[in-house]
Short mmCIF file of C-alpha atoms in Angstrom, two decimals:
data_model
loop_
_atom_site.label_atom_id
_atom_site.label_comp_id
_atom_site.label_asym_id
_atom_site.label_seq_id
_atom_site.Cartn_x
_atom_site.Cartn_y
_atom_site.Cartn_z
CA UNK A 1 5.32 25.74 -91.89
CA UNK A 2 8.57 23.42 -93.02
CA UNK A 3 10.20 25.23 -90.26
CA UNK A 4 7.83 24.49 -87.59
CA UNK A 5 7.93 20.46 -88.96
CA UNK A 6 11.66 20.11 -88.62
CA UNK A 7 11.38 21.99 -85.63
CA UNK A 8 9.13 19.05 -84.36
CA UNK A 9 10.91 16.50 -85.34
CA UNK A 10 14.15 17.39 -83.75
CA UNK A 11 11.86 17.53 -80.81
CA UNK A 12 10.69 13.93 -81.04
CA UNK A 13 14.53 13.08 -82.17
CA UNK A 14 15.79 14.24 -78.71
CA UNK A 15 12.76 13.01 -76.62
CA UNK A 16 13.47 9.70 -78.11
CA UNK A 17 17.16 9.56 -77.42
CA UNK A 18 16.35 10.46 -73.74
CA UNK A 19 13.65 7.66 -73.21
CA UNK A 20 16.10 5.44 -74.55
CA UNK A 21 18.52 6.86 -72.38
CA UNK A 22 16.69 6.73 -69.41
CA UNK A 23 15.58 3.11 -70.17
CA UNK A 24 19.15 2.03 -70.39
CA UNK A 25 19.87 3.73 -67.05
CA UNK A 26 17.21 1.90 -65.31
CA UNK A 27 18.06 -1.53 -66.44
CA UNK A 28 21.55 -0.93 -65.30
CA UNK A 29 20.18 0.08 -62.20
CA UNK A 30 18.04 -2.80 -61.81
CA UNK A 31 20.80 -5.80 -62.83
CA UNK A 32 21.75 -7.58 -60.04
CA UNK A 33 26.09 -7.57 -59.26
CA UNK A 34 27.16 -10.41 -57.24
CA UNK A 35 30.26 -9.13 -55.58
CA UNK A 36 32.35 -12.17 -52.61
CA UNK A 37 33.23 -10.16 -49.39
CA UNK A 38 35.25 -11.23 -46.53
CA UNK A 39 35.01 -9.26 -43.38
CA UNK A 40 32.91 -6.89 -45.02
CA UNK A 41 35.82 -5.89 -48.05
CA UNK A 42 34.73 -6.46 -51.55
CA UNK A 43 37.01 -9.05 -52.84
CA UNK A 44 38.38 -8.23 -56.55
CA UNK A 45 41.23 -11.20 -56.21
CA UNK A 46 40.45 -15.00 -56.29
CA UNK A 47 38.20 -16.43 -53.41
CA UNK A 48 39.36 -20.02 -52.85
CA UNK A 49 36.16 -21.38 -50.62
CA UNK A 50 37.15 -24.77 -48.06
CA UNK A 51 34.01 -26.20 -46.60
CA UNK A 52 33.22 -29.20 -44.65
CA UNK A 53 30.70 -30.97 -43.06
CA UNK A 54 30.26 -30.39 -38.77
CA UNK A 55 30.67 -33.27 -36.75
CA UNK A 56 27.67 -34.86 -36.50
CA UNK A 57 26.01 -33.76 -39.93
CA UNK A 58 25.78 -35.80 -42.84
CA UNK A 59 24.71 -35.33 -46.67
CA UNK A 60 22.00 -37.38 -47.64
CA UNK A 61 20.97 -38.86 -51.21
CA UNK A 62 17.57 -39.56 -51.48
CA UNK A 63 15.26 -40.43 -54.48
CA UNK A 64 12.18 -38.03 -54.51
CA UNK A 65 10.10 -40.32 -52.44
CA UNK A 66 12.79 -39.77 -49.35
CA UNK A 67 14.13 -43.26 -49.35
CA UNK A 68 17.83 -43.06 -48.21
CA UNK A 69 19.94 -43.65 -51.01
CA UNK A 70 23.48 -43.12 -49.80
CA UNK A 71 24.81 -40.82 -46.58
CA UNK A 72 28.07 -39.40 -46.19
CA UNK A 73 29.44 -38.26 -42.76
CA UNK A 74 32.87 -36.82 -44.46
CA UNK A 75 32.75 -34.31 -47.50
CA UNK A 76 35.12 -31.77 -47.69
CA UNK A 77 34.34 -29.22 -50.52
CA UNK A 78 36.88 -26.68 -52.04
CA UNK A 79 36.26 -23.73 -54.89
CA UNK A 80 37.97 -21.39 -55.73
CA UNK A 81 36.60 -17.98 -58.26
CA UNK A 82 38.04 -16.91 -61.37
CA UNK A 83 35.80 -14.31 -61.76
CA UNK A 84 35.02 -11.33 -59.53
CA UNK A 85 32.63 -9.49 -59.89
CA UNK A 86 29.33 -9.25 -62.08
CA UNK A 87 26.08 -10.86 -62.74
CA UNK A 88 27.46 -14.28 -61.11
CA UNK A 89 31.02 -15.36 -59.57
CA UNK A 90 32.30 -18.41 -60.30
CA UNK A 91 35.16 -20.45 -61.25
CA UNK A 92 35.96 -24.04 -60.55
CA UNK A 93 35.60 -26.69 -58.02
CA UNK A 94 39.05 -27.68 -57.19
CA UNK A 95 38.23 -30.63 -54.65
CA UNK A 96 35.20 -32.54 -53.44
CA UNK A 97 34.87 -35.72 -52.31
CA UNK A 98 32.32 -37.90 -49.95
CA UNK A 99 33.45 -40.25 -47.59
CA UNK A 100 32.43 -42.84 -45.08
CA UNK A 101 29.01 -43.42 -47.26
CA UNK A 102 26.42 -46.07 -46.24
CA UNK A 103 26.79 -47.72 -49.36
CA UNK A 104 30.04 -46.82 -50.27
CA UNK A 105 32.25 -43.54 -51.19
CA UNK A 106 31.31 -41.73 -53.99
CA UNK A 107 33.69 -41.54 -57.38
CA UNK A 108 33.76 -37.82 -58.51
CA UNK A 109 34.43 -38.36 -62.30
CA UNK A 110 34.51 -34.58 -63.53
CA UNK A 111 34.09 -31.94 -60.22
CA UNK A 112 33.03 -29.36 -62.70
CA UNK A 113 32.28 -25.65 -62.11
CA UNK A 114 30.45 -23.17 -59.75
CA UNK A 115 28.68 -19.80 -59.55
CA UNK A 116 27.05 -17.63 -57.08
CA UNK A 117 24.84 -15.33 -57.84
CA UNK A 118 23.29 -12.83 -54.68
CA UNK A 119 19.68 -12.95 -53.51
CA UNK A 120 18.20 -9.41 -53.34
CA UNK A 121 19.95 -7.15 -51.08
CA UNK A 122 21.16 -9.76 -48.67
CA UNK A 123 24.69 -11.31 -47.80
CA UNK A 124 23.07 -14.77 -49.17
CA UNK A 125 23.76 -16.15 -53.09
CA UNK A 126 22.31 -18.90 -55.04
CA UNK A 127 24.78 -21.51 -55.55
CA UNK A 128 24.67 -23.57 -58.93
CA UNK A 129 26.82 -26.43 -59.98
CA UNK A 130 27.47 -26.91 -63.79
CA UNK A 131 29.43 -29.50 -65.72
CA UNK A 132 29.73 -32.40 -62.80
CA UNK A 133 29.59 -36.41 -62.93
CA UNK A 134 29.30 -38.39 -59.99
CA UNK A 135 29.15 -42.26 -60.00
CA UNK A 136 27.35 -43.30 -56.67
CA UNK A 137 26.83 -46.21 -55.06
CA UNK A 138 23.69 -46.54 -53.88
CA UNK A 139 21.09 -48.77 -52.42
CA UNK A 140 19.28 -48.51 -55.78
CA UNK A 141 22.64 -49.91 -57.22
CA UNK A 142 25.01 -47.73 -59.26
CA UNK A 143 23.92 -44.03 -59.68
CA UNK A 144 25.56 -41.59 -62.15
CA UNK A 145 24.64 -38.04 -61.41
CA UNK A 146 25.16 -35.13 -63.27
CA UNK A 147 24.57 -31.36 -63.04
CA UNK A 148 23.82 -28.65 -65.77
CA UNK A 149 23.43 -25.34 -64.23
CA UNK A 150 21.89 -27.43 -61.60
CA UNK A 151 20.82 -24.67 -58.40
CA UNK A 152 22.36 -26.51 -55.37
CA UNK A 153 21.10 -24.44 -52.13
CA UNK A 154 22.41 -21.27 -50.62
CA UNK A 155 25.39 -19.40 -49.40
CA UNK A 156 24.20 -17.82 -46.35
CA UNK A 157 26.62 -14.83 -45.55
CA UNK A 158 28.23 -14.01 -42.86
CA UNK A 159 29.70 -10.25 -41.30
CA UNK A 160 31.88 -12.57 -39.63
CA UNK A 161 32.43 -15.89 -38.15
CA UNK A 162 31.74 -19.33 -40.34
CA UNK A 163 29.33 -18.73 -43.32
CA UNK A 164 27.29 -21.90 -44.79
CA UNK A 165 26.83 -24.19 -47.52
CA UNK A 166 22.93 -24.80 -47.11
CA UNK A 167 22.29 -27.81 -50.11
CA UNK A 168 19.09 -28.73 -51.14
CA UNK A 169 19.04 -29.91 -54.84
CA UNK A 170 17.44 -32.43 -57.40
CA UNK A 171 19.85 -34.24 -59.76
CA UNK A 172 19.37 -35.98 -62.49
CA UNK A 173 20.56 -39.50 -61.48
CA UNK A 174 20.45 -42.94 -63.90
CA UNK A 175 18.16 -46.04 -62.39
CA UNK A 176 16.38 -43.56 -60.50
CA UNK A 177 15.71 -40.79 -62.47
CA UNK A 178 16.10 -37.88 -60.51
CA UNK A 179 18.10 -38.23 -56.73
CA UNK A 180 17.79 -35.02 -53.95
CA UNK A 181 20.85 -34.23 -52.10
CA UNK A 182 20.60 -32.28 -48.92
CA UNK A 183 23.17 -31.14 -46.34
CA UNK A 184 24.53 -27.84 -44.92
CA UNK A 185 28.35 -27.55 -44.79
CA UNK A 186 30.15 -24.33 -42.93
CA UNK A 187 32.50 -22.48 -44.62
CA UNK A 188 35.98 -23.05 -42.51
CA UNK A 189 38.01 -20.52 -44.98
CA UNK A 190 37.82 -17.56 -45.39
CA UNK A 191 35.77 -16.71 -42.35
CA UNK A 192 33.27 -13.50 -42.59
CA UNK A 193 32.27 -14.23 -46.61
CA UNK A 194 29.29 -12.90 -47.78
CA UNK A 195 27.75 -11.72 -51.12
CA UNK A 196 27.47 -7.79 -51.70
CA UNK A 197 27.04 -5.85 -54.67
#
């Protein structure tokens, strides 16, 4: 009888380690890796990203009731990763600045950092924008505008050719509360980035 118990519960012992097993192989499965590719090859090396706005686009400030705010016809973004691979890339934004505004150009007190994080199985990422401030000058009057973590748009992938910046965020904003800044920028360097795994 003793024998038969201990028997049993070495049998639960090793069913147990294998569901736990098994669990841990499915959740490892199931996490999302964000991976930058150019030209279809995996980068594991810094990514420095140079984007800019077409001729002809603009980024637009609004408050959340769509009144113009501010536009810029000239904004020239640059970031460049620190990390390579896993859950998110990201690093630091290493130039930004907008130009030519309506009301004025904007003073980019603290350019703060970035991370991209892939959508599904696609070539697309979530952008987000932590640690900025931004004093803008506005039609409301002065604007300071910061970001936390703050999802800014998309990076829509490319195999090849110009990939894009696709913005469409709320920031919190003084005066007005909360400001929505929209614009799509392409991706001049390096041509052919994506997100894989």
């Amino acid at each position: 009888m003793l024998r038969i118990k201990e028997k049993e519960m070495k049998f639960i012992k090793i069913v147990a380690a294998l569901t736990t097993l098994l669990s841990l192989l499915v959740f490892a499965a199931d996490a999302s890796a964000t991976t930058l590719e150019v030209n279809g090859v995996a980068k594991n090396s810094s990514v420095t990203i140079e984007a800019a706005l077409p001729g002809g686009v603009s980024m637009l400030l609004t408050d959340t009731g769509n009144v113009a705010a501010n536009t810029w016809a000239v904004a020239p973004l640059v970031m460049k990763t620190s990390t390579f691979t896993g859950t998110t890339v990201g690093g630091s934004i290493t130039g930004m600045s907008f130009t030519t505004g309506t009301e004025g150009n904007v003073t980019v007190d603290t350019a703060g950092s970035f991370s991209i994080e892939r959508i599904g199985t696609t070539t697309n990422g979530t952008l987000r924008w932590s640690g900025s401030k931004l004093t803008i000058p506005s039609f409301f009057g002065p604007l300071t505008c910061t970001t936390s973590n703050t999802d800014i748009g998309t990076l829509s992938g490319v195999a090849a050719g110009n990939a894009k910046v696709i913005v469409n965020a709320v920031l919190p904003c003084t005066v007005i509360g909360t400001a929505k800044l929209s614009g799509t920028y392409t991706v001049t360097n390096p041509l052919g980035l994506g997100v894989t795994s």
